[in-house]
């Protein structure tokens, strides 16, 4: 039975911050009427609690269910904390949460298993009635946590499976917090729909960190095929499989190994090799036959003993996805230190993965760096949805002085030594203008970084490589008074680095060395083809394929410096293309203003800005 409640009776704080009430009202309106809302509110604006307030009001009044989805388990903490505060004011608000099954398992002996091995072992124990925690969970009736009970600790105390407790909780609570996989992975969603009576048409979806959603879906559906897996799979089949198709499977695996050897010769000194999907040799490998062989190999000891995931099953999983014709894919061959690998990636999220956004009564997609609404619509295939947008500029944007310099560019046609020296000289001038602090130099690609950095000639510099971690960077920064960090716009550092001491950012300057336009590839060609089909406009398709992704990498990098009202920093954009009106409009939409400056005045402008601080 629905009831009427006010926003104020839900909102757990004394005062609304700037933009919070307007956001709560818009979320309530969309959640009640139906449709999709894109929310572009900066970090620290209080968007999480405002969105929850508006969605909860609509859910209570219209008897709807809310699913709040985050990218990682660690991101569950923020909405859970806000919901605890809301629940202290509104007892009608009940919530639950569920995450990675392995992380919720009480069997310590399984923690070291690969995730797929864990799932199979879990199924084995349940099927053979050997998991004591699962047996108790099945018998338990009427458990309701309301979210304020730590479900893992409760399960531990009661010797009951926490995952099963969490699953039982979902139908009984108003809002469930979980990770992307549970709804955006079609295979997992099918299980959830069956086990918890998921009704998307009566649900409100809230997607946190929505700028990550397309890439996260592509990543969760990616598959890989390793040369050493094929070799081990062939040995497994030869030694343990007794089926009539044994010789046929061994023969096809041998041919597949020969193909890998051919690719290893062809790749030469390149980092990767793009394979033509339509020409990839599917041979006569049948996923169903491979799965049958895998099951026979894994059960070679009978049902009494558990055996690890077979390598032939890994081959089968890859082949199954390869044969699934649900969306455009690309195949990439890479040669690693120990083995070579073929990676299968979707160009865009397949339609069945984004079905929840289309089928839900309402969907709220939020982020501090959400791409333009039109880009998300076409990327997530939401052309037929009623979409609205609401945004607010960062209140700290005025603390970042952005200077733009013409006469330099990272265009491929301008990549020669004279321009490398010019770009390097400007980076060094920014560095020399700061008495202390970190300068983050963000290059358009790893290759461009390698071209420029020898000419910069700064002694204290950390250079990001493709495999560098944020932890490595942070450990090297300690104790440094002044430092240059050189990174790629497409790497981890530009997207996620945060270096603070006493709650104050140490990144005092950011140099964007070239507009990070994606390199041409078969992936981008297919992306463009899909965008052209969806937009029916060549110019729009080009911008969605190359320009918007580049500008969004810049927006993310600009956010690395000013993290609070106490921070002040300068950013210098080094590329003519930053002054194209379309690019400027996107940058301006985040509250940033770009000031063109003569290179000869750069040092004085930076010194003047910090002297006024």
Coordinates of C-alpha atoms in Angstrom, one line a residue:
X1 CA 0.0 0.0 0.0
X2 CA 1.5 3.3 -1.1
X3 CA 1.8 6.3 1.3
X4 CA 2.7 10.0 0.8
X5 CA 5.8 11.3 2.4
X6 CA 7.8 14.6 1.9
X7 CA 11.4 15.0 0.8
X8 CA 12.2 16.7 4.1
X9 CA 11.0 13.7 6.1
X10 CA 13.5 11.5 4.2
X11 CA 16.5 13.9 3.8
X12 CA 18.7 13.2 6.9
X13 CA 20.5 16.5 7.2
X14 CA 19.5 19.9 8.7
X15 CA 20.2 21.9 5.6
X16 CA 20.2 21.2 1.8
X17 CA 23.5 22.1 0.0
X18 CA 23.4 24.1 -3.2
X19 CA 21.7 22.1 -5.9
X20 CA 20.6 19.2 -3.6
X21 CA 16.9 20.0 -3.3
X22 CA 16.6 20.7 -7.0
X23 CA 18.2 17.3 -7.7
X24 CA 16.0 15.4 -5.3
X25 CA 12.9 17.0 -6.9
X26 CA 14.0 16.1 -10.4
X27 CA 14.8 12.5 -9.4
X28 CA 11.4 12.2 -7.7
X29 CA 9.7 13.5 -10.8
X30 CA 11.5 11.1 -13.2
X31 CA 11.2 8.2 -10.8
X32 CA 7.5 8.7 -10.4
X33 CA 6.6 9.4 -14.1
X34 CA 9.2 7.0 -15.6
X35 CA 12.1 7.6 -18.0
X36 CA 15.8 8.1 -17.7
X37 CA 17.7 10.9 -15.9
X38 CA 21.4 11.7 -16.4
X39 CA 22.9 13.5 -13.4
X40 CA 26.2 15.3 -13.8
X41 CA 27.0 16.6 -10.3
X42 CA 30.6 17.1 -9.0
X43 CA 32.2 15.0 -6.3
X44 CA 31.4 16.5 -2.9
X45 CA 28.1 18.0 -3.9
X46 CA 26.0 15.5 -1.9
X47 CA 24.4 14.0 -5.0
X48 CA 24.1 10.5 -3.5
X49 CA 21.8 11.4 -0.6
X50 CA 19.8 13.8 -2.8
X51 CA 19.2 11.1 -5.4
X52 CA 18.3 8.5 -2.7
X53 CA 15.9 11.0 -1.2
X54 CA 14.0 11.7 -4.4
X55 CA 14.0 8.0 -5.5
X56 CA 12.8 6.8 -2.1
X57 CA 9.9 9.2 -2.1
X58 CA 8.7 7.9 -5.5
X59 CA 9.3 4.3 -4.5
X60 CA 7.2 4.6 -1.3
X61 CA 4.4 6.4 -3.0
X62 CA 4.2 4.2 -6.1
X63 CA 5.2 0.9 -4.5
X64 CA 8.3 0.5 -6.5
X65 CA 11.6 -1.3 -5.8
X66 CA 15.0 0.5 -6.0
X67 CA 18.3 -1.1 -7.2
X68 CA 21.3 1.0 -6.5
X69 CA 24.3 -0.3 -8.6
X70 CA 28.0 0.5 -8.1
X71 CA 31.1 -0.6 -10.0
X72 CA 33.1 -2.1 -7.1
X73 CA 32.4 -3.6 -3.7
X74 CA 34.2 -0.7 -2.0
X75 CA 31.7 1.8 -3.5
X76 CA 28.9 0.2 -1.5
X77 CA 29.9 2.1 1.6
X78 CA 28.7 5.6 0.6
X79 CA 25.0 4.6 -0.2
X80 CA 24.9 2.3 2.8
X81 CA 26.0 5.1 5.2
X82 CA 23.5 7.5 3.7
X83 CA 20.7 4.9 3.9
X84 CA 21.5 4.3 7.6
X85 CA 21.0 8.0 8.3
X86 CA 17.7 8.0 6.2
X87 CA 16.4 5.0 8.0
X88 CA 16.9 6.7 11.4
X89 CA 14.3 9.2 10.2
X90 CA 12.0 7.0 8.0
X91 CA 11.4 3.5 9.4
X92 CA 9.5 2.6 6.2
X93 CA 12.9 2.6 4.4
X94 CA 14.4 -0.9 4.4
X95 CA 17.5 -1.8 2.5
X96 CA 19.7 -4.8 1.7
X97 CA 23.0 -5.3 -0.1
X98 CA 24.7 -8.1 -2.0
X99 CA 28.1 -8.4 -3.7
X100 CA 30.7 -10.9 -4.9
X101 CA 29.7 -14.5 -3.8
X102 CA 33.3 -15.5 -3.1
X103 CA 33.9 -12.5 -0.8
X104 CA 30.7 -13.4 1.2
X105 CA 31.7 -17.1 1.6
X106 CA 32.5 -18.2 5.1
X107 CA 34.7 -21.1 4.0
X108 CA 38.2 -19.8 4.4
X109 CA 39.7 -22.7 2.5
X110 CA 38.1 -21.4 -0.7
X111 CA 39.5 -17.9 -0.6
X112 CA 42.6 -18.7 -2.6
X113 CA 40.6 -20.2 -5.5
X114 CA 40.1 -18.6 -8.9
X115 CA 36.6 -17.1 -9.1
X116 CA 35.3 -19.6 -11.6
X117 CA 36.8 -22.5 -9.7
X118 CA 35.2 -21.1 -6.6
X119 CA 31.7 -21.0 -8.2
X120 CA 32.1 -24.6 -9.4
X121 CA 33.3 -25.8 -5.9
X122 CA 30.4 -23.9 -4.3
X123 CA 27.9 -25.6 -6.7
X124 CA 29.5 -29.0 -6.0
X125 CA 29.2 -28.5 -2.2
X126 CA 25.6 -27.4 -2.5
X127 CA 24.6 -30.1 -4.9
X128 CA 26.1 -32.8 -2.7
X129 CA 24.7 -31.3 0.5
X130 CA 28.2 -30.7 1.9
X131 CA 28.0 -27.0 2.7
X132 CA 26.7 -26.6 6.3
X133 CA 26.2 -22.8 5.9
X134 CA 24.0 -23.2 2.8
X135 CA 21.8 -25.9 4.5
X136 CA 21.0 -23.6 7.4
X137 CA 20.3 -20.7 5.1
X138 CA 17.7 -22.8 3.1
X139 CA 15.9 -23.6 6.4
X140 CA 15.9 -20.0 7.7
X141 CA 12.6 -18.1 7.3
X142 CA 11.8 -14.5 7.6
X143 CA 15.3 -13.1 8.0
X144 CA 15.4 -9.3 7.4
X145 CA 18.5 -7.2 8.0
X146 CA 17.2 -3.7 7.0
X147 CA 20.8 -3.1 6.1
X148 CA 21.9 -2.0 9.5
X149 CA 23.1 -5.5 10.3
X150 CA 26.4 -6.5 8.8
X151 CA 25.2 -9.6 6.8
X152 CA 28.6 -11.2 6.7
X153 CA 29.1 -10.9 10.5
X154 CA 25.6 -12.0 11.1
X155 CA 26.1 -15.1 8.9
X156 CA 29.3 -15.8 10.7
X157 CA 27.7 -15.6 14.2
X158 CA 24.7 -17.8 13.1
X159 CA 26.8 -20.2 10.9
X160 CA 24.6 -19.3 7.9
X161 CA 25.7 -18.5 4.4
X162 CA 25.8 -14.6 4.1
X163 CA 25.3 -14.7 0.4
X164 CA 22.1 -16.7 0.7
X165 CA 20.9 -14.4 3.5
X166 CA 21.6 -11.4 1.3
X167 CA 19.7 -13.0 -1.5
X168 CA 16.7 -13.8 0.7
X169 CA 16.7 -10.2 1.8
X170 CA 16.3 -8.7 -1.7
X171 CA 12.5 -9.3 -2.2
X172 CA 11.8 -8.0 1.4
X173 CA 13.4 -4.6 1.2
X174 CA 12.6 -1.4 -0.5
X175 CA 16.1 -0.8 -1.9
X176 CA 19.0 -3.2 -2.7
X177 CA 22.5 -2.1 -3.2
X178 CA 24.8 -4.2 -5.4
X179 CA 27.5 -4.2 -8.1
X180 CA 27.0 -3.7 -11.9
X181 CA 27.4 -7.4 -12.7
X182 CA 24.2 -8.4 -11.0
X183 CA 22.0 -6.6 -13.6
X184 CA 24.3 -5.7 -16.5
X185 CA 25.8 -9.2 -17.0
X186 CA 22.9 -11.0 -18.9
X187 CA 23.9 -14.5 -17.5
X188 CA 24.0 -13.3 -13.9
X189 CA 20.8 -11.3 -14.3
X190 CA 18.9 -14.3 -15.6
X191 CA 19.8 -16.1 -12.3
X192 CA 18.7 -13.1 -10.2
X193 CA 15.4 -12.8 -12.1
X194 CA 14.7 -16.4 -11.4
X195 CA 15.7 -16.5 -7.7
X196 CA 14.5 -13.1 -6.3
X197 CA 11.6 -12.3 -8.6
X198 CA 13.2 -9.3 -10.2
X199 CA 10.6 -7.1 -11.9
X200 CA 12.4 -4.4 -13.8
X201 CA 9.2 -2.7 -15.0
X202 CA 8.4 -2.0 -11.3
X203 CA 11.9 -0.8 -10.4
X204 CA 14.0 2.3 -10.2
X205 CA 17.6 1.8 -11.2
X206 CA 20.3 4.1 -9.8
X207 CA 23.7 3.7 -11.5
X208 CA 26.6 5.3 -9.6
X209 CA 29.8 6.4 -11.5
X210 CA 27.8 6.1 -14.7
X211 CA 30.7 7.3 -16.8
X212 CA 32.3 3.9 -16.1
X213 CA 29.2 1.8 -17.2
X214 CA 30.0 1.2 -20.9
X215 CA 33.6 0.2 -20.4
X216 CA 32.6 -1.9 -17.3
X217 CA 30.1 -3.9 -19.3
X218 CA 32.6 -4.4 -22.1
X219 CA 35.2 -5.6 -19.6
X220 CA 32.8 -8.0 -17.8
X221 CA 31.8 -9.7 -21.1
X222 CA 35.4 -9.8 -22.5
X223 CA 37.0 -13.2 -23.0
X224 CA 40.5 -14.4 -23.7
X225 CA 42.2 -17.4 -25.3
X226 CA 45.8 -18.1 -24.1
X227 CA 48.3 -20.3 -26.0
X228 CA 49.3 -22.2 -22.8
X229 CA 45.6 -23.0 -22.2
X230 CA 45.4 -24.6 -25.6
X231 CA 48.5 -26.7 -24.9
X232 CA 47.2 -27.8 -21.5
X233 CA 43.7 -28.4 -22.9
X234 CA 45.1 -30.7 -25.6
X235 CA 47.0 -32.7 -22.9
X236 CA 43.8 -33.0 -20.8
X237 CA 41.8 -34.3 -23.7
X238 CA 44.5 -36.8 -24.7
X239 CA 45.0 -38.1 -21.1
X240 CA 41.5 -38.1 -19.6
X241 CA 38.8 -37.8 -22.3
X242 CA 37.3 -41.0 -23.6
X243 CA 34.6 -39.6 -26.0
X244 CA 34.2 -40.6 -29.6
X245 CA 35.2 -37.0 -30.7
X246 CA 38.5 -37.1 -28.8
X247 CA 40.7 -37.2 -31.9
X248 CA 38.7 -34.6 -33.6
X249 CA 39.1 -32.2 -30.7
X250 CA 42.8 -32.9 -30.4
X251 CA 43.2 -32.2 -34.1
X252 CA 41.4 -28.8 -33.9
X253 CA 43.4 -27.8 -30.9
X254 CA 46.6 -28.6 -32.7
X255 CA 45.5 -26.5 -35.7
X256 CA 44.7 -23.7 -33.3
X257 CA 48.2 -23.9 -31.8
X258 CA 49.6 -23.6 -35.3
X259 CA 47.6 -20.5 -35.8
X260 CA 49.0 -18.9 -32.6
X261 CA 52.5 -19.7 -33.9
X262 CA 51.7 -17.9 -37.1
X263 CA 50.4 -14.9 -35.2
X264 CA 53.6 -14.8 -33.1
X265 CA 55.7 -14.6 -36.3
X266 CA 53.4 -12.0 -37.8
X267 CA 53.3 -9.6 -34.8
X268 CA 57.0 -8.8 -35.1
X269 CA 57.9 -5.9 -32.8
X270 CA 54.4 -4.6 -32.5
X271 CA 52.6 -4.4 -29.1
X272 CA 49.5 -6.0 -30.5
X273 CA 47.9 -7.2 -33.6
X274 CA 44.3 -6.6 -34.7
X275 CA 42.6 -9.7 -36.1
X276 CA 39.8 -9.6 -38.6
X277 CA 36.9 -11.1 -36.8
X278 CA 35.3 -12.4 -40.0
X279 CA 38.5 -14.2 -40.9
X280 CA 39.3 -15.6 -37.5
X281 CA 39.6 -19.4 -38.0
X282 CA 36.6 -21.0 -36.1
X283 CA 37.6 -24.4 -37.4
X284 CA 35.2 -27.2 -36.4
X285 CA 35.4 -26.5 -32.7
X286 CA 31.9 -26.8 -31.3
X287 CA 31.3 -25.2 -27.8
X288 CA 28.8 -27.9 -26.9
X289 CA 31.3 -30.6 -27.6
X290 CA 34.0 -28.8 -25.7
X291 CA 31.7 -28.3 -22.7
X292 CA 30.8 -32.0 -22.8
X293 CA 34.6 -32.9 -22.8
X294 CA 35.2 -30.4 -20.0
X295 CA 32.5 -32.0 -17.8
X296 CA 33.9 -35.5 -18.4
X297 CA 37.5 -34.4 -17.6
X298 CA 36.4 -32.5 -14.4
X299 CA 34.4 -35.6 -13.2
X300 CA 37.2 -38.0 -13.9
X301 CA 37.4 -38.8 -10.2
X302 CA 33.6 -39.2 -10.0
X303 CA 31.5 -37.0 -7.8
X304 CA 33.4 -37.8 -4.6
X305 CA 36.3 -35.4 -5.3
X306 CA 36.3 -31.9 -6.7
X307 CA 38.6 -31.2 -9.6
X308 CA 39.7 -27.7 -10.7
X309 CA 38.2 -26.0 -13.7
X310 CA 39.6 -27.7 -16.8
X311 CA 41.5 -25.8 -19.5
X312 CA 39.2 -27.2 -22.2
X313 CA 36.3 -25.4 -20.4
X314 CA 38.2 -22.1 -20.8
X315 CA 38.5 -22.8 -24.5
X316 CA 34.8 -23.6 -24.6
X317 CA 33.8 -20.3 -22.9
X318 CA 35.8 -18.3 -25.4
X319 CA 34.4 -20.2 -28.3
X320 CA 30.8 -19.8 -27.0
X321 CA 31.3 -16.0 -26.8
X322 CA 33.0 -15.9 -30.2
X323 CA 30.0 -17.6 -31.8
X324 CA 27.5 -15.4 -30.1
X325 CA 26.4 -12.9 -32.7
X326 CA 24.7 -10.4 -30.4
X327 CA 26.9 -7.4 -31.1
X328 CA 30.1 -6.1 -32.9
X329 CA 33.3 -7.5 -31.5
X330 CA 37.0 -7.1 -32.1
X331 CA 39.9 -9.6 -31.6
X332 CA 43.3 -8.5 -30.4
X333 CA 46.4 -10.6 -30.4
X334 CA 49.1 -9.8 -27.8
X335 CA 52.4 -11.5 -27.0
X336 CA 53.2 -11.4 -23.3
X337 CA 56.3 -12.4 -21.4
X338 CA 55.2 -16.0 -20.8
X339 CA 52.4 -16.6 -23.3
X340 CA 50.5 -15.1 -26.2
X341 CA 46.8 -14.3 -26.0
X342 CA 43.8 -13.5 -28.2
X343 CA 41.4 -11.1 -26.5
X344 CA 37.7 -10.8 -27.5
X345 CA 36.1 -7.4 -26.8
X346 CA 32.8 -5.9 -27.6
X347 CA 32.9 -2.6 -29.4
X348 CA 29.9 -1.3 -27.4
X349 CA 27.8 -2.8 -24.7
X350 CA 25.5 -5.5 -26.3
X351 CA 21.8 -4.6 -26.3
X352 CA 20.9 -7.4 -23.9
X353 CA 23.5 -6.1 -21.4
X354 CA 21.8 -2.7 -21.2
X355 CA 18.2 -4.0 -21.3
X356 CA 17.7 -3.1 -17.6
X357 CA 18.1 0.6 -18.5
X358 CA 15.3 0.3 -21.1
X359 CA 13.0 -2.0 -19.2
X360 CA 13.1 -0.3 -15.8
X361 CA 10.3 2.0 -14.8
X362 CA 13.0 4.7 -14.2
X363 CA 16.7 4.9 -14.4
X364 CA 19.0 7.4 -12.8
X365 CA 22.6 7.5 -14.1
X366 CA 25.0 9.7 -12.1
X367 CA 28.6 10.8 -12.1
X368 CA 30.9 13.7 -11.5
X369 CA 32.3 13.4 -15.0
X370 CA 29.3 12.1 -17.1
X371 CA 29.8 12.5 -20.8
X372 CA 27.4 14.6 -22.9
X373 CA 23.9 13.1 -22.7
X374 CA 23.7 12.4 -26.4
X375 CA 26.9 10.4 -26.2
X376 CA 25.5 8.2 -23.4
X377 CA 22.2 7.7 -25.3
X378 CA 23.9 6.4 -28.4
X379 CA 26.6 4.4 -26.4
X380 CA 24.0 2.7 -24.2
X381 CA 21.4 2.3 -27.0
X382 CA 18.8 4.5 -25.3
X383 CA 17.5 6.3 -28.4
X384 CA 13.9 5.3 -27.7
X385 CA 13.9 6.3 -24.0
X386 CA 12.5 9.5 -22.5
X387 CA 15.8 11.0 -21.3
X388 CA 16.3 14.1 -19.2
X389 CA 19.5 15.7 -17.8
X390 CA 20.4 17.8 -14.8
X391 CA 23.9 19.1 -14.0
X392 CA 25.8 21.4 -11.8
X393 CA 29.3 22.8 -12.3
X394 CA 32.0 22.0 -9.7
X395 CA 32.0 24.7 -7.0
X396 CA 35.8 24.4 -7.0
X397 CA 36.2 25.0 -10.8
X398 CA 37.1 28.6 -10.2
X399 CA 40.1 27.4 -8.2
X400 CA 41.6 25.9 -11.3
X401 CA 43.1 28.5 -13.7
X402 CA 43.1 27.0 -17.2
X403 CA 45.5 28.5 -19.8
X404 CA 45.5 27.4 -23.5
X405 CA 48.4 27.8 -25.9
X406 CA 48.1 27.6 -29.7
X407 CA 50.8 26.7 -32.1
X408 CA 51.4 23.2 -30.8
X409 CA 49.6 19.9 -31.3
X410 CA 49.9 16.1 -31.0
X411 CA 48.4 15.5 -34.4
X412 CA 50.1 12.7 -36.3
X413 CA 51.0 15.1 -39.1
X414 CA 52.9 17.3 -36.6
X415 CA 54.9 14.6 -34.9
X416 CA 58.5 15.6 -35.7
X417 CA 61.4 16.8 -33.6
X418 CA 60.8 20.5 -33.8
X419 CA 57.4 20.2 -32.3
X420 CA 58.6 17.6 -29.7
X421 CA 61.1 20.2 -28.5
X422 CA 58.5 23.0 -28.4
X423 CA 56.1 20.8 -26.4
X424 CA 58.8 19.7 -24.0
X425 CA 60.0 23.3 -23.5
X426 CA 56.5 24.4 -22.4
X427 CA 56.1 21.5 -20.0
X428 CA 59.5 22.4 -18.4
X429 CA 58.4 26.1 -18.2
X430 CA 55.3 25.1 -16.2
X431 CA 57.5 23.0 -13.9
X432 CA 60.0 25.8 -13.4
X433 CA 57.2 28.2 -12.6
X434 CA 56.3 26.3 -9.4
X435 CA 58.4 26.7 -6.3
X436 CA 57.1 23.3 -5.0
X437 CA 54.4 20.7 -5.6
X438 CA 53.6 18.1 -8.3
X439 CA 53.2 18.8 -12.0
X440 CA 51.1 16.2 -13.7
X441 CA 51.9 16.1 -17.4
X442 CA 49.2 14.2 -19.3
X443 CA 50.2 13.0 -22.8
X444 CA 47.8 12.1 -25.6
X445 CA 49.2 8.5 -25.6
X446 CA 52.0 6.4 -24.2
X447 CA 53.8 6.6 -27.6
X448 CA 53.6 10.4 -27.6
X449 CA 54.9 10.5 -24.0
X450 CA 57.9 8.4 -25.1
X451 CA 58.5 10.9 -27.9
X452 CA 58.5 14.0 -25.7
X453 CA 59.9 13.0 -22.3
X454 CA 63.6 12.8 -23.5
X455 CA 63.4 16.5 -24.4
X456 CA 61.8 17.7 -21.2
X457 CA 65.1 17.2 -19.2
X458 CA 63.8 17.3 -15.7
X459 CA 65.7 15.2 -13.1
X460 CA 62.9 14.4 -10.7
X461 CA 60.3 12.7 -12.9
X462 CA 58.1 9.6 -12.6
X463 CA 57.1 8.1 -15.9
X464 CA 53.9 6.0 -16.1
X465 CA 54.2 2.7 -18.1
X466 CA 51.3 0.7 -19.3
X467 CA 51.5 -1.6 -16.3
X468 CA 52.2 1.1 -13.6
X469 CA 49.9 1.0 -10.6
X470 CA 48.6 3.9 -8.5
X471 CA 50.3 2.4 -5.5
X472 CA 53.7 2.5 -7.2
X473 CA 53.2 6.2 -8.0
X474 CA 52.1 7.1 -4.5
X475 CA 55.1 5.2 -3.0
X476 CA 57.6 7.1 -5.2
X477 CA 56.0 10.5 -4.4
X478 CA 56.6 10.3 -0.6
X479 CA 59.2 12.8 0.6
X480 CA 59.4 14.7 -2.7
X481 CA 59.1 18.5 -2.4
X482 CA 58.8 19.0 -6.2
X483 CA 58.2 16.4 -8.9
X484 CA 57.0 15.8 -12.5
X485 CA 54.6 12.9 -13.1
X486 CA 54.4 12.0 -16.8
X487 CA 51.4 9.9 -17.7
X488 CA 49.1 8.9 -20.5
X489 CA 45.5 10.3 -20.7
X490 CA 44.5 6.7 -21.3
X491 CA 46.2 5.3 -18.2
X492 CA 45.3 4.8 -14.6
X493 CA 47.1 7.9 -13.2
X494 CA 45.2 10.5 -15.2
X495 CA 41.9 8.9 -14.3
X496 CA 42.4 8.1 -10.6
X497 CA 45.5 9.6 -9.0
X498 CA 44.9 11.6 -5.8
X499 CA 47.9 12.9 -3.8
X500 CA 47.1 14.8 -0.6
X501 CA 48.8 15.8 2.6
X502 CA 46.6 17.1 5.5
X503 CA 43.6 17.0 3.1
X504 CA 45.3 19.3 0.6
X505 CA 46.2 18.3 -2.9
X506 CA 49.9 18.3 -3.8
X507 CA 49.1 18.5 -7.5
X508 CA 49.6 22.2 -8.2
X509 CA 49.7 22.1 -12.0
X510 CA 48.4 19.9 -14.8
X511 CA 49.8 20.0 -18.4
X512 CA 47.6 18.4 -21.1
X513 CA 50.2 17.6 -23.8
X514 CA 48.0 17.1 -26.8
X515 CA 44.3 16.3 -27.3
X516 CA 44.1 12.6 -26.6
X517 CA 42.2 11.5 -29.7
X518 CA 42.0 7.7 -29.8
X519 CA 44.3 6.0 -32.3
X520 CA 42.7 4.7 -35.5
X521 CA 42.0 1.0 -35.2
X522 CA 39.5 -1.7 -36.3
X523 CA 37.8 -1.1 -32.9
X524 CA 37.3 2.6 -33.7
X525 CA 36.2 1.9 -37.3
X526 CA 33.4 -0.4 -36.0
X527 CA 32.6 2.1 -33.2
X528 CA 32.2 4.7 -36.0
X529 CA 30.0 2.4 -38.1
X530 CA 27.6 1.8 -35.1
X531 CA 27.5 5.5 -34.3
X532 CA 26.8 6.4 -37.9
X533 CA 23.9 3.9 -37.9
X534 CA 22.5 5.3 -34.6
X535 CA 23.0 9.0 -35.4
X536 CA 22.6 8.9 -39.2
X537 CA 25.0 11.8 -39.3
X538 CA 28.7 11.5 -40.3
X539 CA 29.9 14.5 -38.3
X540 CA 28.1 13.4 -35.2
X541 CA 29.4 9.8 -35.6
X542 CA 33.0 11.2 -35.9
X543 CA 32.6 13.3 -32.8
X544 CA 31.2 10.4 -30.7
X545 CA 34.0 8.1 -31.9
X546 CA 37.0 10.4 -31.6
X547 CA 36.3 13.9 -30.1
X548 CA 34.1 13.2 -27.1
X549 CA 36.2 10.3 -25.7
X550 CA 39.3 12.6 -26.0
X551 CA 37.7 15.5 -24.2
X552 CA 36.3 13.3 -21.4
X553 CA 39.9 12.1 -20.8
X554 CA 40.9 15.7 -20.4
X555 CA 38.0 16.4 -18.0
X556 CA 39.0 13.5 -15.8
X557 CA 42.6 14.6 -15.8
X558 CA 41.7 18.2 -14.8
X559 CA 39.9 16.8 -11.8
X560 CA 43.1 15.4 -10.4
X561 CA 44.3 18.7 -8.9
X562 CA 41.5 20.7 -7.2
X563 CA 39.8 18.3 -4.8
X564 CA 38.5 20.8 -2.2
X565 CA 37.8 24.5 -1.6
X566 CA 41.3 24.8 -0.1
X567 CA 43.1 23.7 -3.3
X568 CA 44.3 25.9 -6.1
X569 CA 46.0 24.8 -9.2
X570 CA 46.8 25.8 -12.8
X571 CA 46.2 23.8 -16.0
X572 CA 47.9 24.4 -19.3
X573 CA 46.3 22.9 -22.5
X574 CA 48.8 22.4 -25.3
X575 CA 47.0 21.8 -28.6
X576 CA 45.3 24.0 -31.1
X577 CA 42.2 21.7 -31.1
X578 CA 41.3 22.8 -27.6
X579 CA 40.1 26.1 -29.2
X580 CA 37.6 24.4 -31.5
X581 CA 34.1 25.6 -30.4
X582 CA 32.7 22.1 -30.0
X583 CA 35.6 21.1 -27.7
X584 CA 35.4 24.4 -25.7
X585 CA 31.6 23.9 -25.2
X586 CA 32.1 20.5 -23.5
X587 CA 34.9 21.9 -21.3
X588 CA 32.8 24.9 -20.4
X589 CA 29.9 22.7 -19.4
X590 CA 31.9 21.4 -16.4
X591 CA 32.4 25.0 -15.2
X592 CA 35.9 25.4 -16.6
X593 CA 37.0 28.4 -18.6
X594 CA 39.9 28.3 -21.0
X595 CA 42.0 31.5 -21.3
X596 CA 44.3 31.8 -24.4
X597 CA 47.7 33.0 -23.5
X598 CA 50.9 33.9 -25.4
X599 CA 53.6 31.3 -24.5
X600 CA 56.0 34.1 -23.5
X601 CA 53.6 35.2 -20.8
X602 CA 53.1 31.7 -19.4
X603 CA 55.5 31.8 -16.5
X604 CA 54.4 35.3 -15.3
X605 CA 50.7 34.2 -15.5
X606 CA 51.3 31.1 -13.3
X607 CA 53.4 33.1 -10.8
X608 CA 50.7 35.8 -10.6
X609 CA 47.9 33.2 -10.0
X610 CA 49.7 31.6 -7.1
X611 CA 50.9 34.9 -5.6
X612 CA 47.2 35.9 -5.2
X613 CA 46.4 32.7 -3.4

